[in-house]
Coordinates of N, CA and C in Angstrom, one line a residue:
Q1 N -194.6 87.1 9.4 CA -193.9 86.6 10.5 C -194.8 85.8 11.4
V2 N -194.2 85.0 12.3 CA -194.9 84.2 13.2 C -194.5 84.6 14.6
Q3 N -195.4 84.8 15.5 CA -195.1 85.0 16.9 C -195.6 83.9 17.8
L4 N -194.8 83.5 18.7 CA -195.1 82.4 19.6 C -195.1 82.8 21.1
V5 N -196.1 82.4 21.8 CA -196.2 82.7 23.2 C -196.4 81.5 24.0
E6 N -195.5 81.2 24.9 CA -195.6 80.0 25.8 C -196.3 80.4 27.1
S7 N -197.0 79.4 27.7 CA -197.6 79.6 29.0 C -197.6 78.2 29.7
G8 N -197.8 78.3 31.0 CA -198.0 77.0 31.8 C -196.8 76.6 32.6
G9 N -195.7 77.4 32.6 CA -194.6 77.1 33.4 C -194.9 77.3 34.8
G10 N -194.0 76.8 35.7 CA -194.2 77.0 37.1 C -193.3 76.1 37.9
L11 N -193.6 76.1 39.2 CA -192.9 75.3 40.2 C -193.7 74.0 40.5
V12 N -193.1 72.9 40.5 CA -193.7 71.6 40.8 C -192.7 70.7 41.5
Q13 N -193.2 69.8 42.4 CA -192.4 68.9 43.0 C -192.1 67.7 42.1
A14 N -191.0 67.0 42.4 CA -190.6 65.8 41.7 C -191.7 64.8 41.7
G15 N -192.0 64.2 40.5 CA -193.1 63.3 40.4 C -194.4 63.9 40.0
G16 N -194.4 65.2 40.0 CA -195.7 65.9 39.6 C -195.8 66.1 38.1
S17 N -196.8 66.9 37.7 CA -197.1 67.1 36.3 C -197.3 68.6 36.1
L18 N -197.1 68.9 34.8 CA -197.2 70.3 34.4 C -197.6 70.3 32.9
S19 N -198.4 71.2 32.4 CA -198.8 71.3 31.0 C -198.4 72.6 30.5
L20 N -197.7 72.6 29.4 CA -197.3 73.8 28.7 C -198.1 74.0 27.4
S21 N -198.3 75.3 27.1 CA -199.1 75.6 25.9 C -198.3 76.6 25.1
C22 N -198.4 76.6 23.8 CA -197.8 77.6 22.9 C -198.8 78.0 21.9
A23 N -199.1 79.2 21.8 CA -200.0 79.7 20.8 C -199.2 80.5 19.7
A24 N -199.4 80.2 18.5 CA -198.8 80.9 17.4 C -199.8 81.8 16.7
S25 N -199.3 83.0 16.3 CA -200.1 84.0 15.6 C -199.3 84.6 14.5
G26 N -200.0 85.3 13.6 CA -199.3 85.9 12.5 C -199.5 85.0 11.3
R27 N -198.5 84.9 10.5 CA -198.5 84.1 9.2 C -198.2 82.7 9.5
T28 N -199.2 81.9 10.0 CA -199.0 80.6 10.4 C -199.5 79.5 9.4
F29 N -200.0 79.9 8.2 CA -200.6 79.0 7.3 C -199.7 77.9 6.8
T30 N -198.4 78.3 6.6 CA -197.5 77.3 6.0 C -196.6 76.6 7.1
T31 N -197.0 76.6 8.3 CA -196.3 76.0 9.4 C -196.2 74.5 9.0
S32 N -195.0 73.9 9.1 CA -194.8 72.5 8.9 C -194.5 71.7 10.1
A33 N -194.0 72.3 11.2 CA -193.7 71.6 12.4 C -193.6 72.6 13.6
M34 N -193.9 72.1 14.7 CA -193.6 72.9 15.9 C -193.0 72.0 17.0
G35 N -192.2 72.6 17.8 CA -191.5 71.8 18.8 C -191.2 72.5 20.1
W36 N -190.7 71.7 21.0 CA -190.3 72.3 22.3 C -188.8 72.0 22.6
F37 N -188.1 73.0 23.0 CA -186.7 72.8 23.4 C -186.6 73.4 24.8
R38 N -185.5 73.0 25.5 CA -185.3 73.5 26.9 C -183.8 73.8 27.1
Q39 N -183.6 74.8 28.0 CA -182.3 75.2 28.3 C -182.1 75.4 29.8
A40 N -181.3 74.6 30.4 CA -181.0 74.7 31.8 C -179.9 75.7 32.0
A41 N -179.9 76.3 33.2 CA -178.9 77.3 33.5 C -177.5 76.8 33.2
G42 N -176.8 77.5 32.4 CA -175.4 77.2 32.1 C -175.2 76.1 31.0
N43 N -176.3 75.7 30.4 CA -176.3 74.6 29.4 C -176.8 75.0 28.1
E44 N -176.6 74.2 27.1 CA -177.1 74.5 25.7 C -178.6 74.2 25.6
R45 N -179.2 74.8 24.6 CA -180.6 74.6 24.3 C -180.7 73.2 23.6
I46 N -181.5 72.3 24.1 CA -181.6 71.0 23.6 C -183.1 70.6 23.3
F47 N -183.2 69.7 22.4 CA -184.5 69.2 21.9 C -185.2 68.4 23.0
V48 N -186.5 68.7 23.0 CA -187.4 67.9 23.9 C -188.4 67.1 23.1
A49 N -189.2 67.8 22.3 CA -190.2 67.1 21.5 C -190.6 68.0 20.3
A50 N -191.2 67.3 19.3 CA -191.7 68.1 18.1 C -192.8 67.3 17.5
I51 N -193.6 68.0 16.7 CA -194.7 67.4 16.0 C -194.9 68.0 14.7
T52 N -195.1 67.3 13.6 CA -195.4 67.8 12.3 C -196.8 68.3 12.2
W53 N -197.0 69.3 11.4 CA -198.3 69.9 11.3 C -199.4 69.2 10.5
S54 N -199.0 68.6 9.4 CA -199.9 67.9 8.5 C -200.3 66.5 9.0
R55 N -199.3 65.7 9.2 CA -199.5 64.3 9.6 C -199.6 64.1 11.1
G56 N -199.0 65.0 11.9 CA -199.0 64.9 13.3 C -198.0 63.9 13.8
S57 N -197.0 63.6 13.1 CA -195.9 62.7 13.5 C -195.1 63.4 14.7
S58 N -194.9 62.6 15.7 CA -194.3 63.2 16.9 C -192.9 62.6 17.1
Y59 N -192.0 63.4 17.8 CA -190.7 63.0 18.0 C -190.3 63.4 19.5
Y60 N -189.5 62.6 20.1 CA -189.2 62.9 21.5 C -187.7 62.6 21.8
A61 N -187.2 63.4 22.7 CA -185.8 63.1 23.2 C -185.9 61.8 24.1
D62 N -184.9 61.0 24.1 CA -184.9 59.8 24.9 C -185.2 60.1 26.3
S63 N -184.7 61.2 26.8 CA -184.8 61.5 28.2 C -186.2 61.8 28.7
V64 N -187.1 62.1 27.8 CA -188.5 62.4 28.1 C -189.5 61.5 27.6
K65 N -189.1 60.6 26.7 CA -190.0 59.6 26.1 C -190.7 58.8 27.2
G66 N -192.0 58.7 27.1 CA -192.8 57.9 28.1 C -193.3 58.8 29.2
R67 N -192.7 60.0 29.4 CA -193.1 60.9 30.4 C -193.8 62.1 29.9
F68 N -193.4 62.6 28.7 CA -193.9 63.8 28.1 C -194.7 63.4 26.9
T69 N -195.8 64.2 26.6 CA -196.6 64.0 25.4 C -196.8 65.3 24.7
I70 N -196.4 65.4 23.4 CA -196.7 66.6 22.6 C -198.0 66.4 21.8
S71 N -198.7 67.5 21.6 CA -199.9 67.4 20.8 C -200.1 68.8 20.2
R72 N -201.0 68.8 19.2 CA -201.2 70.0 18.5 C -202.7 70.2 18.2
D73 N -203.1 71.5 18.0 CA -204.4 71.8 17.5 C -204.2 72.7 16.4
N74 N -204.4 72.2 15.2 CA -204.1 73.0 14.0 C -205.1 74.2 13.8
A75 N -206.3 74.0 14.2 CA -207.3 75.1 14.1 C -206.9 76.2 15.0
K76 N -206.3 75.9 16.2 CA -205.9 77.0 17.1 C -204.4 77.4 16.9
N77 N -203.8 76.8 16.0 CA -202.3 77.1 15.8 C -201.5 77.0 17.1
S78 N -201.8 75.9 17.8 CA -201.2 75.7 19.1 C -200.6 74.4 19.2
V79 N -199.5 74.3 20.1 CA -198.9 73.1 20.4 C -198.8 73.0 22.0
Y80 N -198.9 71.8 22.5 CA -198.9 71.6 23.9 C -197.9 70.5 24.3
L81 N -197.5 70.6 25.5 CA -196.5 69.6 26.1 C -197.0 69.2 27.5
Q82 N -197.5 68.0 27.6 CA -197.9 67.4 28.8 C -196.7 66.7 29.5
M83 N -196.3 67.2 30.6 CA -195.1 66.7 31.3 C -195.6 65.9 32.6
N84 N -195.3 64.7 32.6 CA -195.6 63.9 33.8 C -194.3 63.3 34.4
A85 N -194.4 62.8 35.6 CA -193.3 62.2 36.4 C -192.1 63.1 36.3
L86 N -192.2 64.4 36.6 CA -191.2 65.3 36.4 C -190.0 65.1 37.4
K87 N -188.8 65.3 36.9 CA -187.6 65.1 37.7 C -186.9 66.5 37.8
P88 N -186.1 66.6 38.9 CA -185.3 67.9 39.0 C -184.5 68.2 37.8
E89 N -184.0 67.2 37.1 CA -183.2 67.5 35.9 C -184.0 68.0 34.7
D90 N -185.4 68.0 34.9 CA -186.2 68.7 33.9 C -186.3 70.2 34.0
T91 N -185.7 70.7 35.1 CA -185.7 72.1 35.4 C -185.0 72.9 34.3
A92 N -185.7 73.8 33.7 CA -185.1 74.6 32.6 C -186.1 75.6 32.1
V93 N -185.6 76.5 31.2 CA -186.5 77.4 30.5 C -187.0 76.6 29.3
Y94 N -188.3 76.5 29.1 CA -188.8 75.7 27.9 C -189.2 76.7 26.8
F95 N -188.7 76.4 25.6 CA -189.0 77.3 24.5 C -189.9 76.6 23.5
C96 N -190.9 77.2 23.0 CA -191.7 76.8 21.8 C -191.0 77.3 20.6
A97 N -191.0 76.4 19.5 CA -190.4 76.8 18.2 C -191.3 76.3 17.1
A98 N -191.2 77.1 16.0 CA -192.0 76.7 14.8 C -191.1 76.8 13.5
T99 N -191.4 76.0 12.5 CA -190.7 76.1 11.3 C -191.7 76.0 10.1
K100 N -191.3 76.6 9.0 CA -192.0 76.5 7.8 C -191.3 75.6 6.8
V101 N -190.1 75.1 7.2 CA -189.3 74.2 6.4 C -189.7 72.7 6.7
V102 N -189.9 72.0 5.6 CA -190.3 70.6 5.8 C -189.2 69.8 6.5
P103 N -189.4 69.2 7.6 CA -188.4 68.5 8.4 C -188.2 67.1 7.9
N104 N -187.1 66.5 8.3 CA -186.9 65.1 8.3 C -186.6 64.6 9.7
D105 N -186.4 63.3 9.8 CA -186.2 62.7 11.2 C -185.0 63.3 11.9
V106 N -184.1 63.8 11.2 CA -182.9 64.4 11.8 C -183.0 65.8 12.1
T107 N -183.4 66.6 11.1 CA -183.5 68.1 11.2 C -184.6 68.5 12.2
V108 N -185.6 67.7 12.4 CA -186.7 68.1 13.3 C -186.2 68.2 14.7
R109 N -185.1 67.6 15.1 CA -184.5 67.6 16.4 C -183.5 68.7 16.6
R110 N -183.2 69.5 15.6 CA -182.1 70.5 15.7 C -182.7 71.9 15.6
P111 N -182.1 72.8 16.5 CA -182.6 74.2 16.5 C -182.5 74.9 15.2
P112 N -181.5 74.7 14.4 CA -181.4 75.5 13.1 C -182.6 75.4 12.2
L113 N -183.4 74.3 12.4 CA -184.6 74.1 11.5 C -185.7 75.2 11.8
Y114 N -185.7 75.7 13.0 CA -186.8 76.5 13.5 C -186.4 78.0 13.4
A115 N -187.2 78.7 12.7 CA -187.0 80.1 12.5 C -187.7 81.0 13.5
Y116 N -188.7 80.5 14.2 CA -189.5 81.2 15.1 C -189.5 80.6 16.5
W117 N -189.3 81.5 17.4 CA -189.1 81.0 18.8 C -189.9 81.9 19.8
G118 N -190.5 81.3 20.8 CA -191.1 82.0 21.9 C -190.2 82.5 22.9
Q119 N -190.7 83.2 23.8 CA -189.8 83.9 24.8 C -189.3 83.0 25.9
G120 N -189.9 81.8 26.0 CA -189.6 80.8 27.0 C -190.4 80.9 28.3
T121 N -190.6 79.8 28.9 CA -191.3 79.7 30.2 C -190.6 78.8 31.2
Q122 N -190.4 79.3 32.4 CA -189.6 78.6 33.4 C -190.3 77.4 34.0
V123 N -189.7 76.3 34.0 CA -190.2 75.1 34.7 C -189.2 74.7 35.7
T124 N -189.6 74.7 37.0 CA -188.7 74.3 38.1 C -189.3 73.1 38.8
V125 N -188.5 72.1 38.9 CA -188.9 70.9 39.6 C -188.1 70.7 40.8
S126 N -188.7 70.8 42.0 CA -188.0 70.7 43.2 C -188.0 69.2 43.7
S127 N -186.9 68.9 44.4 CA -186.7 67.5 45.0 C -187.4 67.4 46.3

């Protein structure tokens, strides 16, 4: 199994920056991709960003493209999300996810691809 632990959430004012980290442990050898999803209060869990493990191809939701940057460290089995120019609408619980299934451009953006999930970390952006 794979265990994921997120860190770095917190409170920040609009326009500020925050960096999230996710460390994977356990049977991580066959990881094919990791990603970030977020869920605002009363809303569905939606895609934010993802990155493939071998080639490092990155994917972003249109709402965060140009503001957020996803990166990975294969040796550390970790994925990161640098969030800049934060907006109040970015407020949500952010979840790290991992999959051992080879993704395509469509499935990489969808929660069912990911079998492993972190506990979530709260990001609150004040106006």
